Amino acid sequence: PFVFKVFPFFLFGPHISESLVSSTGTFVVNVSQSSYEVEENSNVTLEWRFPPDTVSSTHGLFILCAMISGTGDRKGKTLYQLYAGVEELESQDQQFLGRVQCETGVLLEGLMRLHLSGVRTQDSGLYHCEVNTHTDGDHAQCQVKVKASDVGEF
């Protein structure tokens, strides 16, 4: 299980929060692709979009990305966390250590890109990303299905 910090306006936990709806209706997080099907041991880039003009620096961003297992277990595993522009790598779940990179250079363009390398079958599941500023926030999710690689075929 994972433990989230208390972000400025929202309390995050292991279950998807219904309170994460934009108060103004103008800050919306969308997925670039709603589902991915990848082969085991390959790489995948997950991408979420949000309004680019909401903050002037990454210090105004609070981002949490977690994976909810595809096995029915609702406990989440933290992939990536950014708190006031600082990456919180110690919160990353053991399953993803050394395999997740965020493209921080595109955050101010309204893009949250996570690269997951060496995907495993246990990486299949629902990937949830919550993006918050000091005044607003929203979330979106996508599904990742990892196909076992064919071993021993000649």
PDB file of N, CA and C in Angstrom, residues 50-124:
ATOM      1  N   PHE A  50      -3.155  18.485 -19.174  1.00  0.00           N
ATOM      2  CA  PHE A  50      -3.877  19.425 -18.316  1.00  0.00           C
ATOM      3  C   PHE A  50      -3.610  20.829 -18.834  1.00  0.00           C
ATOM      4  N   PRO A  51      -4.393  21.834 -18.422  1.00  0.00           N
ATOM      5  CA  PRO A  51      -4.213  23.190 -18.959  1.00  0.00           C
ATOM      6  C   PRO A  51      -2.793  23.708 -18.714  1.00  0.00           C
ATOM      7  N   PRO A  52      -2.088  24.118 -19.766  1.00  0.00           N
ATOM      8  CA  PRO A  52      -0.690  24.530 -19.624  1.00  0.00           C
ATOM      9  C   PRO A  52      -0.500  25.886 -18.961  1.00  0.00           C
ATOM     10  N   ASP A  53      -1.501  26.698 -18.926  1.00  0.00           N
ATOM     11  CA  ASP A  53      -1.343  28.064 -18.409  1.00  0.00           C
ATOM     12  C   ASP A  53      -1.735  28.198 -16.940  1.00  0.00           C
ATOM     13  N   THR A  54      -1.790  27.100 -16.194  1.00  0.00           N
ATOM     14  CA  THR A  54      -2.266  27.162 -14.816  1.00  0.00           C
ATOM     15  C   THR A  54      -1.184  27.510 -13.800  1.00  0.00           C
ATOM     16  N   VAL A  55       0.058  27.226 -14.108  1.00  0.00           N
ATOM     17  CA  VAL A  55       1.162  27.549 -13.199  1.00  0.00           C
ATOM     18  C   VAL A  55       2.328  28.119 -13.995  1.00  0.00           C
ATOM     19  N   SER A  56       3.128  28.943 -13.322  1.00  0.00           N
ATOM     20  CA  SER A  56       4.279  29.541 -14.000  1.00  0.00           C
ATOM     21  C   SER A  56       5.570  28.768 -13.735  1.00  0.00           C
ATOM     22  N   SER A  57       5.537  27.878 -12.738  1.00  0.00           N
ATOM     23  CA  SER A  57       6.697  27.026 -12.469  1.00  0.00           C
ATOM     24  C   SER A  57       6.196  25.696 -11.914  1.00  0.00           C
ATOM     25  N   THR A  58       7.068  24.704 -11.923  1.00  0.00           N
ATOM     26  CA  THR A  58       6.669  23.399 -11.399  1.00  0.00           C
ATOM     27  C   THR A  58       6.452  23.432  -9.890  1.00  0.00           C
ATOM     28  N   HIS A  59       6.904  24.504  -9.223  1.00  0.00           N
ATOM     29  CA  HIS A  59       6.687  24.627  -7.779  1.00  0.00           C
ATOM     30  C   HIS A  59       5.206  24.728  -7.443  1.00  0.00           C
ATOM     31  N   GLY A  60       4.388  25.066  -8.424  1.00  0.00           N
ATOM     32  CA  GLY A  60       2.947  25.147  -8.215  1.00  0.00           C
ATOM     33  C   GLY A  60       2.217  23.876  -8.585  1.00  0.00           C
ATOM     34  N   LEU A  61       2.957  22.801  -8.868  1.00  0.00           N
ATOM     35  CA  LEU A  61       2.331  21.538  -9.263  1.00  0.00           C
ATOM     36  C   LEU A  61       2.481  20.470  -8.186  1.00  0.00           C
ATOM     37  N   PHE A  62       1.411  19.718  -8.010  1.00  0.00           N
ATOM     38  CA  PHE A  62       1.359  18.599  -7.082  1.00  0.00           C
ATOM     39  C   PHE A  62       0.766  17.432  -7.865  1.00  0.00           C
ATOM     40  N   ILE A  63       1.574  16.438  -8.155  1.00  0.00           N
ATOM     41  CA  ILE A  63       1.156  15.352  -9.044  1.00  0.00           C
ATOM     42  C   ILE A  63       1.377  14.010  -8.353  1.00  0.00           C
ATOM     43  N   LEU A  64       0.405  13.152  -8.507  1.00  0.00           N
ATOM     44  CA  LEU A  64       0.528  11.800  -7.989  1.00  0.00           C
ATOM     45  C   LEU A  64       0.044  10.828  -9.052  1.00  0.00           C
ATOM     46  N   CYS A  65       0.864   9.850  -9.382  1.00  0.00           N
ATOM     47  CA  CYS A  65       0.475   8.792 -10.312  1.00  0.00           C
ATOM     48  C   CYS A  65       0.604   7.462  -9.584  1.00  0.00           C
ATOM     49  N   ALA A  66      -0.458   6.670  -9.669  1.00  0.00           N
ATOM     50  CA  ALA A  66      -0.478   5.379  -8.986  1.00  0.00           C
ATOM     51  C   ALA A  66      -1.113   4.336  -9.887  1.00  0.00           C
ATOM     52  N   MET A  67      -0.797   3.083  -9.604  1.00  0.00           N
ATOM     53  CA  MET A  67      -1.364   1.963 -10.349  1.00  0.00           C
ATOM     54  C   MET A  67      -2.265   1.181  -9.414  1.00  0.00           C
ATOM     55  N   ILE A  68      -3.488   0.918  -9.901  1.00  0.00           N
ATOM     56  CA  ILE A  68      -4.420   0.059  -9.183  1.00  0.00           C
ATOM     57  C   ILE A  68      -4.350  -1.296  -9.880  1.00  0.00           C
ATOM     58  N   SER A  69      -4.069  -2.333  -9.141  1.00  0.00           N
ATOM     59  CA  SER A  69      -3.877  -3.671  -9.699  1.00  0.00           C
ATOM     60  C   SER A  69      -5.079  -4.141 -10.500  1.00  0.00           C
ATOM     61  N   GLY A  70      -4.812  -4.893 -11.527  1.00  0.00           N
ATOM     62  CA  GLY A  70      -5.873  -5.472 -12.334  1.00  0.00           C
ATOM     63  C   GLY A  70      -6.455  -6.728 -11.710  1.00  0.00           C
ATOM     64  N   THR A  71      -6.008  -7.101 -10.515  1.00  0.00           N
ATOM     65  CA  THR A  71      -6.460  -8.336  -9.873  1.00  0.00           C
ATOM     66  C   THR A  71      -7.638  -8.116  -8.936  1.00  0.00           C
ATOM     67  N   GLY A  72      -8.224  -6.939  -8.949  1.00  0.00           N
ATOM     68  CA  GLY A  72      -9.345  -6.663  -8.060  1.00  0.00           C
ATOM     69  C   GLY A  72      -8.911  -6.053  -6.740  1.00  0.00           C
ATOM     70  N   ASP A  73      -7.623  -6.026  -6.478  1.00  0.00           N
ATOM     71  CA  ASP A  73      -7.088  -5.410  -5.273  1.00  0.00           C
ATOM     72  C   ASP A  73      -7.123  -3.902  -5.455  1.00  0.00           C
ATOM     73  N   ARG A  74      -7.842  -3.176  -4.588  1.00  0.00           N
ATOM     74  CA  ARG A  74      -7.995  -1.734  -4.747  1.00  0.00           C
ATOM     75  C   ARG A  74      -6.859  -0.945  -4.098  1.00  0.00           C
ATOM     76  N   LYS A  75      -5.852  -1.627  -3.569  1.00  0.00           N
ATOM     77  CA  LYS A  75      -4.717  -0.911  -2.996  1.00  0.00           C
ATOM     78  C   LYS A  75      -3.855  -0.392  -4.133  1.00  0.00           C
ATOM     79  N   GLY A  76      -3.461   0.851  -4.046  1.00  0.00           N
ATOM     80  CA  GLY A  76      -2.655   1.453  -5.095  1.00  0.00           C
ATOM     81  C   GLY A  76      -1.172   1.346  -4.824  1.00  0.00           C
ATOM     82  N   LYS A  77      -0.406   1.489  -5.896  1.00  0.00           N
ATOM     83  CA  LYS A  77       1.050   1.496  -5.805  1.00  0.00           C
ATOM     84  C   LYS A  77       1.538   2.767  -6.473  1.00  0.00           C
ATOM     85  N   THR A  78       2.294   3.554  -5.742  1.00  0.00           N
ATOM     86  CA  THR A  78       2.782   4.822  -6.262  1.00  0.00           C
ATOM     87  C   THR A  78       3.859   4.602  -7.313  1.00  0.00           C
ATOM     88  N   LEU A  79       3.631   5.223  -8.482  1.00  0.00           N
ATOM     89  CA  LEU A  79       4.638   5.216  -9.542  1.00  0.00           C
ATOM     90  C   LEU A  79       5.503   6.454  -9.430  1.00  0.00           C
ATOM     91  N   TYR A  80       4.818   7.576  -9.211  1.00  0.00           N
ATOM     92  CA  TYR A  80       5.502   8.864  -9.284  1.00  0.00           C
ATOM     93  C   TYR A  80       4.751   9.884  -8.446  1.00  0.00           C
ATOM     94  N   GLN A  81       5.516  10.735  -7.761  1.00  0.00           N
ATOM     95  CA  GLN A  81       4.916  11.813  -6.987  1.00  0.00           C
ATOM     96  C   GLN A  81       5.789  13.061  -7.102  1.00  0.00           C
ATOM     97  N   LEU A  82       5.136  14.179  -7.389  1.00  0.00           N
ATOM     98  CA  LEU A  82       5.797  15.483  -7.463  1.00  0.00           C
ATOM     99  C   LEU A  82       5.084  16.382  -6.472  1.00  0.00           C
ATOM    100  N   TYR A  83       5.819  16.935  -5.520  1.00  0.00           N
ATOM    101  CA  TYR A  83       5.223  17.784  -4.492  1.00  0.00           C
ATOM    102  C   TYR A  83       5.883  19.155  -4.550  1.00  0.00           C
ATOM    103  N   ALA A  84       5.130  20.154  -4.970  1.00  0.00           N
ATOM    104  CA  ALA A  84       5.634  21.525  -5.100  1.00  0.00           C
ATOM    105  C   ALA A  84       6.898  21.559  -5.960  1.00  0.00           C
ATOM    106  N   GLY A  85       6.872  20.815  -7.051  1.00  0.00           N
ATOM    107  CA  GLY A  85       7.985  20.817  -7.988  1.00  0.00           C
ATOM    108  C   GLY A  85       9.128  19.889  -7.640  1.00  0.00           C
ATOM    109  N   VAL A  86       9.037  19.186  -6.516  1.00  0.00           N
ATOM    110  CA  VAL A  86      10.114  18.296  -6.081  1.00  0.00           C
ATOM    111  C   VAL A  86       9.655  16.846  -6.226  1.00  0.00           C
ATOM    112  N   GLU A  87      10.446  16.048  -6.938  1.00  0.00           N
ATOM    113  CA  GLU A  87      10.119  14.632  -7.092  1.00  0.00           C
ATOM    114  C   GLU A  87      10.304  13.913  -5.762  1.00  0.00           C
ATOM    115  N   GLU A  88       9.306  13.144  -5.365  1.00  0.00           N
ATOM    116  CA  GLU A  88       9.331  12.390  -4.108  1.00  0.00           C
ATOM    117  C   GLU A  88       9.606  10.919  -4.433  1.00  0.00           C
ATOM    118  N   LEU A  89      10.840  10.618  -4.751  1.00  0.00           N
ATOM    119  CA  LEU A  89      11.199   9.275  -5.209  1.00  0.00           C
ATOM    120  C   LEU A  89      11.080   8.217  -4.118  1.00  0.00           C
ATOM    121  N   GLU A  90      11.199   8.616  -2.855  1.00  0.00           N
ATOM    122  CA  GLU A  90      11.116   7.631  -1.775  1.00  0.00           C
ATOM    123  C   GLU A  90       9.706   7.074  -1.604  1.00  0.00           C
ATOM    124  N   SER A  91       8.716   7.721  -2.207  1.00  0.00           N
ATOM    125  CA  SER A  91       7.339   7.221  -2.104  1.00  0.00           C
ATOM    126  C   SER A  91       7.018   6.177  -3.176  1.00  0.00           C
ATOM    127  N   GLN A  92       7.957   5.956  -4.094  1.00  0.00           N
ATOM    128  CA  GLN A  92       7.720   5.023  -5.200  1.00  0.00           C
ATOM    129  C   GLN A  92       7.671   3.576  -4.700  1.00  0.00           C
ATOM    130  N   ASP A  93       6.683   2.835  -5.175  1.00  0.00           N
ATOM    131  CA  ASP A  93       6.530   1.436  -4.797  1.00  0.00           C
ATOM    132  C   ASP A  93       7.698   0.609  -5.339  1.00  0.00           C
ATOM    133  N   GLN A  94       8.092  -0.403  -4.569  1.00  0.00           N
ATOM    134  CA  GLN A  94       9.200  -1.294  -4.941  1.00  0.00           C
ATOM    135  C   GLN A  94       9.034  -1.872  -6.339  1.00  0.00           C
ATOM    136  N   GLN A  95       7.801  -2.142  -6.738  1.00  0.00           N
ATOM    137  CA  GLN A  95       7.534  -2.747  -8.049  1.00  0.00           C
ATOM    138  C   GLN A  95       8.052  -1.891  -9.200  1.00  0.00           C
ATOM    139  N   PHE A  96       8.129  -0.573  -8.974  1.00  0.00           N
ATOM    140  CA  PHE A  96       8.495   0.334 -10.059  1.00  0.00           C
ATOM    141  C   PHE A  96       9.878   0.971  -9.905  1.00  0.00           C
ATOM    142  N   LEU A  97      10.595   0.629  -8.843  1.00  0.00           N
ATOM    143  CA  LEU A  97      11.905   1.236  -8.601  1.00  0.00           C
ATOM    144  C   LEU A  97      12.827   1.091  -9.800  1.00  0.00           C
ATOM    145  N   GLY A  98      13.392   2.214 -10.228  1.00  0.00           N
ATOM    146  CA  GLY A  98      14.341   2.228 -11.327  1.00  0.00           C
ATOM    147  C   GLY A  98      13.732   2.045 -12.705  1.00  0.00           C
ATOM    148  N   ARG A  99      12.405   1.965 -12.785  1.00  0.00           N
ATOM    149  CA  ARG A  99      11.766   1.720 -14.081  1.00  0.00           C
ATOM    150  C   ARG A  99      10.862   2.859 -14.538  1.00  0.00           C
ATOM    151  N   VAL A 100      10.693   3.898 -13.722  1.00  0.00           N
ATOM    152  CA  VAL A 100       9.785   4.996 -14.069  1.00  0.00           C
ATOM    153  C   VAL A 100      10.562   6.300 -14.169  1.00  0.00           C
ATOM    154  N   GLN A 101      10.325   7.018 -15.244  1.00  0.00           N
ATOM    155  CA  GLN A 101      10.912   8.345 -15.415  1.00  0.00           C
ATOM    156  C   GLN A 101       9.821   9.300 -15.857  1.00  0.00           C
ATOM    157  N   CYS A 102       9.846  10.494 -15.274  1.00  0.00           N
ATOM    158  CA  CYS A 102       8.912  11.547 -15.679  1.00  0.00           C
ATOM    159  C   CYS A 102       9.662  12.533 -16.561  1.00  0.00           C
ATOM    160  N   GLU A 103       9.014  12.941 -17.619  1.00  0.00           N
ATOM    161  CA  GLU A 103       9.575  13.961 -18.506  1.00  0.00           C
ATOM    162  C   GLU A 103       9.217  15.328 -17.922  1.00  0.00           C
ATOM    163  N   THR A 104       9.992  15.789 -16.946  1.00  0.00           N
ATOM    164  CA  THR A 104       9.659  17.030 -16.247  1.00  0.00           C
ATOM    165  C   THR A 104       9.732  18.260 -17.146  1.00  0.00           C
ATOM    166  N   GLY A 105      10.486  18.190 -18.215  1.00  0.00           N
ATOM    167  CA  GLY A 105      10.636  19.329 -19.118  1.00  0.00           C
ATOM    168  C   GLY A 105       9.364  19.739 -19.841  1.00  0.00           C
ATOM    169  N   VAL A 106       8.351  18.872 -19.851  1.00  0.00           N
ATOM    170  CA  VAL A 106       7.105  19.205 -20.557  1.00  0.00           C
ATOM    171  C   VAL A 106       5.946  19.500 -19.602  1.00  0.00           C
ATOM    172  N   LEU A 107       6.197  19.490 -18.302  1.00  0.00           N
ATOM    173  CA  LEU A 107       5.125  19.735 -17.334  1.00  0.00           C
ATOM    174  C   LEU A 107       4.470  21.099 -17.524  1.00  0.00           C
ATOM    175  N   LEU A 108       5.272  22.136 -17.760  1.00  0.00           N
ATOM    176  CA  LEU A 108       4.705  23.481 -17.922  1.00  0.00           C
ATOM    177  C   LEU A 108       3.969  23.641 -19.247  1.00  0.00           C
ATOM    178  N   GLU A 109       4.113  22.661 -20.135  1.00  0.00           N
ATOM    179  CA  GLU A 109       3.347  22.643 -21.388  1.00  0.00           C
ATOM    180  C   GLU A 109       2.018  21.919 -21.196  1.00  0.00           C
ATOM    181  N   GLY A 110       1.752  21.496 -19.955  1.00  0.00           N
ATOM    182  CA  GLY A 110       0.508  20.794 -19.663  1.00  0.00           C
ATOM    183  C   GLY A 110       0.551  19.318 -19.996  1.00  0.00           C
ATOM    184  N   LEU A 111       1.741  18.739 -19.983  1.00  0.00           N
ATOM    185  CA  LEU A 111       1.892  17.313 -20.282  1.00  0.00           C
ATOM    186  C   LEU A 111       2.537  16.588 -19.108  1.00  0.00           C
ATOM    187  N   MET A 112       1.929  15.510 -18.701  1.00  0.00           N
ATOM    188  CA  MET A 112       2.506  14.629 -17.693  1.00  0.00           C
ATOM    189  C   MET A 112       2.831  13.328 -18.411  1.00  0.00           C
ATOM    190  N   ARG A 113       4.124  13.109 -18.677  1.00  0.00           N
ATOM    191  CA  ARG A 113       4.558  11.904 -19.392  1.00  0.00           C
ATOM    192  C   ARG A 113       5.385  11.031 -18.463  1.00  0.00           C
ATOM    193  N   LEU A 114       4.954   9.796 -18.336  1.00  0.00           N
ATOM    194  CA  LEU A 114       5.691   8.822 -17.544  1.00  0.00           C
ATOM    195  C   LEU A 114       6.165   7.702 -18.454  1.00  0.00           C
ATOM    196  N   HIS A 115       7.450   7.423 -18.398  1.00  0.00           N
ATOM    197  CA  HIS A 115       8.031   6.317 -19.156  1.00  0.00           C
ATOM    198  C   HIS A 115       8.217   5.146 -18.191  1.00  0.00           C
ATOM    199  N   LEU A 116       7.633   4.019 -18.521  1.00  0.00           N
ATOM    200  CA  LEU A 116       7.784   2.804 -17.727  1.00  0.00           C
ATOM    201  C   LEU A 116       8.552   1.801 -18.579  1.00  0.00           C
ATOM    202  N   SER A 117       9.717   1.400 -18.095  1.00  0.00           N
ATOM    203  CA  SER A 117      10.559   0.486 -18.878  1.00  0.00           C
ATOM    204  C   SER A 117      10.475  -0.935 -18.329  1.00  0.00           C
ATOM    205  N   GLY A 118      10.794  -1.875 -19.203  1.00  0.00           N
ATOM    206  CA  GLY A 118      10.811  -3.283 -18.808  1.00  0.00           C
ATOM    207  C   GLY A 118       9.504  -3.747 -18.189  1.00  0.00           C
ATOM    208  N   VAL A 119       8.391  -3.454 -18.859  1.00  0.00           N
ATOM    209  CA  VAL A 119       7.090  -3.776 -18.268  1.00  0.00           C
ATOM    210  C   VAL A 119       6.951  -5.272 -17.996  1.00  0.00           C
ATOM    211  N   ARG A 120       6.240  -5.562 -16.928  1.00  0.00           N
ATOM    212  CA  ARG A 120       6.012  -6.938 -16.481  1.00  0.00           C
ATOM    213  C   ARG A 120       4.514  -7.213 -16.487  1.00  0.00           C
ATOM    214  N   THR A 121       4.144  -8.468 -16.472  1.00  0.00           N
ATOM    215  CA  THR A 121       2.712  -8.792 -16.485  1.00  0.00           C
ATOM    216  C   THR A 121       2.005  -8.212 -15.261  1.00  0.00           C
ATOM    217  N   GLN A 122       2.686  -8.128 -14.126  1.00  0.00           N
ATOM    218  CA  GLN A 122       2.061  -7.564 -12.924  1.00  0.00           C
ATOM    219  C   GLN A 122       1.899  -6.042 -13.001  1.00  0.00           C
ATOM    220  N   ASP A 123       2.404  -5.423 -14.072  1.00  0.00           N
ATOM    221  CA  ASP A 123       2.189  -3.991 -14.285  1.00  0.00           C
ATOM    222  C   ASP A 123       0.831  -3.719 -14.932  1.00  0.00           C
ATOM    223  N   SER A 124       0.108  -4.764 -15.299  1.00  0.00           N
ATOM    224  CA  SER A 124      -1.235  -4.581 -15.860  1.00  0.00           C
ATOM    225  C   SER A 124      -2.142  -3.981 -14.796  1.00  0.00           C
TER     226      SER A 124
END
